[in-house]
PDB file of C-alpha atoms in Angstrom:
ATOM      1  CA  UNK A  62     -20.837 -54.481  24.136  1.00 74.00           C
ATOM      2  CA  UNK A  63     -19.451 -56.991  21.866  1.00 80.00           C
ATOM      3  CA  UNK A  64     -15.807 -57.507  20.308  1.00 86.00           C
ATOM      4  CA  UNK A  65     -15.064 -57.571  15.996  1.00 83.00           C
ATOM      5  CA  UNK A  66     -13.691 -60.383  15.801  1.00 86.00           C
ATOM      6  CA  UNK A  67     -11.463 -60.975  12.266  1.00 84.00           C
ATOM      7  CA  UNK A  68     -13.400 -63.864  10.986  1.00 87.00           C
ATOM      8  CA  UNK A  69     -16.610 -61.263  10.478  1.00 90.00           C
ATOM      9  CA  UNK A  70     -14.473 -59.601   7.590  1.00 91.00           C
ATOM     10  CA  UNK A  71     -16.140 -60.868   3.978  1.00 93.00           C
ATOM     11  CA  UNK A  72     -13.333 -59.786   1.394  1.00 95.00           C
ATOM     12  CA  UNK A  73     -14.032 -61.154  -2.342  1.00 95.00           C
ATOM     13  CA  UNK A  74     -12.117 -60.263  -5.587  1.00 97.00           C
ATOM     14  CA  UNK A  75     -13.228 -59.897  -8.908  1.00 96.00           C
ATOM     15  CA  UNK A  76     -12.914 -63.029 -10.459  1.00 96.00           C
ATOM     16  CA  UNK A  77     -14.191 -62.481 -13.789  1.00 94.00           C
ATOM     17  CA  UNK A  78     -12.535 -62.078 -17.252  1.00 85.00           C
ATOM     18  CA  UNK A  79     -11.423 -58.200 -17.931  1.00 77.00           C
ATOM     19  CA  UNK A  80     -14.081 -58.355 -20.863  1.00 79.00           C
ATOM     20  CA  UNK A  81     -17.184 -59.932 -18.898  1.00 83.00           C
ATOM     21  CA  UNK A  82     -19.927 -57.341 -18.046  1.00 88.00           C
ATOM     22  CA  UNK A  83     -20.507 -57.921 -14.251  1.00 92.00           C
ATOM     23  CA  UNK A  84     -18.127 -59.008 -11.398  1.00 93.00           C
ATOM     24  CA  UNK A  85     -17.884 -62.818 -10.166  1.00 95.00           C
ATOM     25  CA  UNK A  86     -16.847 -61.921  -6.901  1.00 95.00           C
ATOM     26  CA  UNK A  87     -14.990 -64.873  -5.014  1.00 96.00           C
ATOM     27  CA  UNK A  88     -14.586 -65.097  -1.267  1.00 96.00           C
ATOM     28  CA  UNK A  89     -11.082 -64.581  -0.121  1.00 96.00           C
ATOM     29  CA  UNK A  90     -11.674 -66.108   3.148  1.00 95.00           C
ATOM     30  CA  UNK A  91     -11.525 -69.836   1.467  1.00 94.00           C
ATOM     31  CA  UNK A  92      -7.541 -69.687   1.515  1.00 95.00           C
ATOM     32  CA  UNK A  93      -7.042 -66.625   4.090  1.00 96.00           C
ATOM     33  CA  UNK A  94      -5.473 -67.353   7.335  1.00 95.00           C
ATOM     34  CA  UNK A  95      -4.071 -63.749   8.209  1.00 95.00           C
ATOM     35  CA  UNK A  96      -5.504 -60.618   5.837  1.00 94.00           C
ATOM     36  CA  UNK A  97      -3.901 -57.156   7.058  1.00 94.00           C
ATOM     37  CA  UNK A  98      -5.293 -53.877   5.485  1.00 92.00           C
ATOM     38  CA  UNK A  99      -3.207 -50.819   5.238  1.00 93.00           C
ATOM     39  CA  UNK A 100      -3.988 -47.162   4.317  1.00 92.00           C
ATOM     40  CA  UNK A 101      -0.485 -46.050   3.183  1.00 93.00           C
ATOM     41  CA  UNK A 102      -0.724 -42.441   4.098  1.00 95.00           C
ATOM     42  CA  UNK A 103       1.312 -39.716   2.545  1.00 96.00           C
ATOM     43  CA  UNK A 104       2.487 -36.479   4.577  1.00 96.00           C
ATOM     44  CA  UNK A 105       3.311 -33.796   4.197  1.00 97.00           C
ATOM     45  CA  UNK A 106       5.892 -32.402   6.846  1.00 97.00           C
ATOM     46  CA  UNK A 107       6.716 -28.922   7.733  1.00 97.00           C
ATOM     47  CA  UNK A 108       8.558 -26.823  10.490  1.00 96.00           C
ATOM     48  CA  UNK A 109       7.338 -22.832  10.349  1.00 95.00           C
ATOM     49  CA  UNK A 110       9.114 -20.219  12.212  1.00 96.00           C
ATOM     50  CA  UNK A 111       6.420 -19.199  14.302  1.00 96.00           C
ATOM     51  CA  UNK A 112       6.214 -22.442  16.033  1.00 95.00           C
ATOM     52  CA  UNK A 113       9.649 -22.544  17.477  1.00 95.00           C
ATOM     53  CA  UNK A 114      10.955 -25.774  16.356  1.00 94.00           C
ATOM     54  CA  UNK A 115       7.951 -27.836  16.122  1.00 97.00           C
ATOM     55  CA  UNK A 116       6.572 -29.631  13.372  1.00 97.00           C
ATOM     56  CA  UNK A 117       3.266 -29.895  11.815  1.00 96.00           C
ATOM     57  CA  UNK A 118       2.013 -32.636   9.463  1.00 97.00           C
ATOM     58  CA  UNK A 119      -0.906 -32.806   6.611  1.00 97.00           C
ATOM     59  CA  UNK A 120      -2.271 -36.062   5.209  1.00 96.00           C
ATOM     60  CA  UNK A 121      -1.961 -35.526   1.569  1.00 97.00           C
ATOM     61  CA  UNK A 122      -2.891 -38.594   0.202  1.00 96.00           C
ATOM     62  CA  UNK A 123      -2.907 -42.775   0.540  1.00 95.00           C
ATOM     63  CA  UNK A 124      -3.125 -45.511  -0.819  1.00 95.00           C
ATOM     64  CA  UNK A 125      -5.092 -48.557   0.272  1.00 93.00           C
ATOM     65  CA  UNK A 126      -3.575 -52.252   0.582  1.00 95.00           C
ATOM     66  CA  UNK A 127      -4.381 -55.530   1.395  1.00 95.00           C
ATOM     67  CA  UNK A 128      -2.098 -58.425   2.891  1.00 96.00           C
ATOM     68  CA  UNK A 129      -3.375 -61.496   2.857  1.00 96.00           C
ATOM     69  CA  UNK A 130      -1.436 -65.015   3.943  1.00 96.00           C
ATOM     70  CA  UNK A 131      -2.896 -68.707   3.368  1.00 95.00           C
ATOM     71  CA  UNK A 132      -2.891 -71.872   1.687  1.00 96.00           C
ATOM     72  CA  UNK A 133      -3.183 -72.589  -1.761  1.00 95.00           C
ATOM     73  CA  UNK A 134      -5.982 -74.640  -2.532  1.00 95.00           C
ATOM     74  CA  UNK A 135      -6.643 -75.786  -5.999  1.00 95.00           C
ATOM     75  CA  UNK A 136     -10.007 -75.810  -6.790  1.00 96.00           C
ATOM     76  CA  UNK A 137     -10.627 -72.885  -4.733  1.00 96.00           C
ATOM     77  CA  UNK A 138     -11.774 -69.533  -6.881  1.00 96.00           C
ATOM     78  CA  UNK A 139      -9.086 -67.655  -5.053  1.00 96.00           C
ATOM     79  CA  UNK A 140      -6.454 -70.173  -5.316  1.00 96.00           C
ATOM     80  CA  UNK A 141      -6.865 -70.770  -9.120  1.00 96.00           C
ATOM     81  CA  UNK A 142      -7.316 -67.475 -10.104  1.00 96.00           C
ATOM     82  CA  UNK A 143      -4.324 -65.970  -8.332  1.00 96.00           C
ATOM     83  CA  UNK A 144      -1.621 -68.782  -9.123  1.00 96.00           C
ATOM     84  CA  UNK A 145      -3.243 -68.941 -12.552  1.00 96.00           C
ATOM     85  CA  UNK A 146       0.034 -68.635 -14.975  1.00 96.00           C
ATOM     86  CA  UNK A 147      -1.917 -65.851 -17.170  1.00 95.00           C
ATOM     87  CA  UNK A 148      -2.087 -63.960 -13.689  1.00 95.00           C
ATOM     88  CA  UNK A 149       0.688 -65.390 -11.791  1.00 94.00           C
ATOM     89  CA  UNK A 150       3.552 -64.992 -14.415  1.00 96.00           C
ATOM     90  CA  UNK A 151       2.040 -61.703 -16.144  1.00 96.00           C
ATOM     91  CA  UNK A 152       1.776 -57.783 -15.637  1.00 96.00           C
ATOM     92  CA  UNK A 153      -0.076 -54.948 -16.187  1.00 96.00           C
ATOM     93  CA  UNK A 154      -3.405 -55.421 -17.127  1.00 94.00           C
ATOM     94  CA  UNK A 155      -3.725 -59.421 -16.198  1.00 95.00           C
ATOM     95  CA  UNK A 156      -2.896 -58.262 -12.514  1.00 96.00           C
ATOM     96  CA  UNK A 157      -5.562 -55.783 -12.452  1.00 96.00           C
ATOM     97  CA  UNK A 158      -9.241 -56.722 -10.608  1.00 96.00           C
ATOM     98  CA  UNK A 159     -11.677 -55.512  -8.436  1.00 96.00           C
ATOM     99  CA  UNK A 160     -11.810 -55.900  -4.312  1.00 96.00           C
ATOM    100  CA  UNK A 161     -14.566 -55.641  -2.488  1.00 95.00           C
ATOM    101  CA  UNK A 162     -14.251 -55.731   1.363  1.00 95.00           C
ATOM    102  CA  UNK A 163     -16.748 -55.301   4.388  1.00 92.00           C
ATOM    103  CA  UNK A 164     -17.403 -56.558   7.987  1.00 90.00           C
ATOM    104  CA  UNK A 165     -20.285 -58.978   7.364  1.00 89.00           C
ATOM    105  CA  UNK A 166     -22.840 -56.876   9.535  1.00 87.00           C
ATOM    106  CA  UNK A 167     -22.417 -54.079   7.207  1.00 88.00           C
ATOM    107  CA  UNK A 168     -24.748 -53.023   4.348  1.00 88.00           C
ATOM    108  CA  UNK A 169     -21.980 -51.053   2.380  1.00 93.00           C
ATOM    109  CA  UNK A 170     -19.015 -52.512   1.050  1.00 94.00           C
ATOM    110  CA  UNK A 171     -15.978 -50.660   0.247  1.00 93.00           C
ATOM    111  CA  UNK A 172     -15.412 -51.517  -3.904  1.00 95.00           C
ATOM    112  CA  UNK A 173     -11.486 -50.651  -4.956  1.00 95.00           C
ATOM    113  CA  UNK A 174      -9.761 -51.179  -8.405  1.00 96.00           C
ATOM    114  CA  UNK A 175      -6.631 -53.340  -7.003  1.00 97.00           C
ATOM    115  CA  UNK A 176      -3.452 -54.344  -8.376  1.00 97.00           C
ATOM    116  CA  UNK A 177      -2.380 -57.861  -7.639  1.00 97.00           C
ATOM    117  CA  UNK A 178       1.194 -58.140  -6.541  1.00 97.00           C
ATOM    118  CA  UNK A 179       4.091 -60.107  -4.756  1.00 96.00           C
ATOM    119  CA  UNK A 180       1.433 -63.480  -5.501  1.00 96.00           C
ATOM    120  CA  UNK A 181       4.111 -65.702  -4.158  1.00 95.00           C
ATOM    121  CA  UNK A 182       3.202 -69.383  -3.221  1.00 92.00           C
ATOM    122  CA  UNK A 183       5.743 -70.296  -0.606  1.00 88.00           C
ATOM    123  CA  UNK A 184       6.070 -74.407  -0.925  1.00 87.00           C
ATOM    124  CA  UNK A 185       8.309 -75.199   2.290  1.00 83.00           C
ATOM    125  CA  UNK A 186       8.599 -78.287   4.252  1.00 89.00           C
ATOM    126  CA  UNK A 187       7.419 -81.735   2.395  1.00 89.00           C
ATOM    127  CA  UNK A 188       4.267 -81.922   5.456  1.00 90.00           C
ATOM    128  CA  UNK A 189       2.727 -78.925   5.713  1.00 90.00           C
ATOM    129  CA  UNK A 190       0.367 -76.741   2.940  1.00 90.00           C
ATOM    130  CA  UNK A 191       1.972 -74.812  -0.117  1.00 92.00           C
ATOM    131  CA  UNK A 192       2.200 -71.020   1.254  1.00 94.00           C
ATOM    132  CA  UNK A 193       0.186 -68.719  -0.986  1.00 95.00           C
ATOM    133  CA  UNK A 194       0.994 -64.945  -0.330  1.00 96.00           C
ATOM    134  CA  UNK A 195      -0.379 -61.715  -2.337  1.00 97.00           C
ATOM    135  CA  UNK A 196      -0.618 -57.856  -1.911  1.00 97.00           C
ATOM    136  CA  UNK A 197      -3.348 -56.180  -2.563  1.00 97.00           C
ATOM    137  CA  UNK A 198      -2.834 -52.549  -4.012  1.00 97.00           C
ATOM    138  CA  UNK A 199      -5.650 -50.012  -4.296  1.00 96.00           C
ATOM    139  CA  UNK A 200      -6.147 -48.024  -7.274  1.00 96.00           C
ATOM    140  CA  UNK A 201      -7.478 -44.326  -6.965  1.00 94.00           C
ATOM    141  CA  UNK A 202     -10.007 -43.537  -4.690  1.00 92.00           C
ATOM    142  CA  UNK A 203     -12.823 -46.315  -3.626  1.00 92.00           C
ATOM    143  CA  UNK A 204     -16.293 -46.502  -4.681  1.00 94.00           C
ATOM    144  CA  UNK A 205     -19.216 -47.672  -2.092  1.00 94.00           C
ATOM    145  CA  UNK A 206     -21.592 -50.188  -2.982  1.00 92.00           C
ATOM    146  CA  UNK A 207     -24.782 -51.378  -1.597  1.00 92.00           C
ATOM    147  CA  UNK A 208     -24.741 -55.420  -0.440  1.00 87.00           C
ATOM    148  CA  UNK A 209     -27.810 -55.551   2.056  1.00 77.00           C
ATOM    149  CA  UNK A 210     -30.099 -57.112  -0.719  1.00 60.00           C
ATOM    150  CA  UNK A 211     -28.934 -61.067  -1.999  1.00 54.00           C
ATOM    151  CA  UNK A 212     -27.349 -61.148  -5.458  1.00 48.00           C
TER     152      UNK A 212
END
């Protein structure tokens, strides 16, 4: 029996202009250092009568994020398309994309429609790499999508 270990996660975004026909998906892991996923749950919470005082609780819904921490890199896919001014500096539908996200074992990826938000590059002391920081927000419900033959 073996361990995941973190570095076995492949997440990519949709790199690719809004009008192009097929994804360019770009490897996340280039500037990554720390990516934390999140399904957001909503409850519902109620307290009935019968049960004297205690609660009971229904998942009603979610929503999916992504928070990833690194460098900024330029030249990097990631880097240039996230702290691109058209992106960076913009809203609505320049900070919408595609993420697609699976351990690299896996034949299915999980494919979401994401909102980009909070890109934040964090500069800091005069030594050390420029911060880059972004959120990742799902969209609706995901979509699977078959990745065990080579693009």
């Amino acid at each position: 029996m073996g361990i995941d270990i973190n570095y076995d996660l492949i997440a990519e975004l949709d790199t690719s202009e809004a009008s192009a026909p097929d994804p360019i998906w770009s490897d996340i892991g280039g500037i990554a250092k720390n990516l934390s996923t999140a399904l957001n749950e909503v409850l519902y919470q109620a307290t009935y009568y019968k049960d004297k005082g205690w609660g009971s609780t229904e998942v009603t819904g979610g929503q999916f994020t992504v928070t990833v921490t690194g460098d900024k890199k330029p030249g990097d896919p990631i880097s240039d398309y996230l702290t691109a001014p058209e992106r960076m500096y913009a809203f609505g539908e320049a900070r919408k994309t595609k993420l697609r996200i699976r351990h690299k074992s896996d034949t299915k990826a999980i494919v979401w429609p994401v909102t980009l938000a909070n890109i934040t590059e964090g500069h800091g002391d005069a030594n050390q790499p420029n911060a880059l920081t972004i959120t990742i927000h799902g969209n609706g419900a995901p979509t699977f999508e078959d990745v065990s033959a080579p693009a």
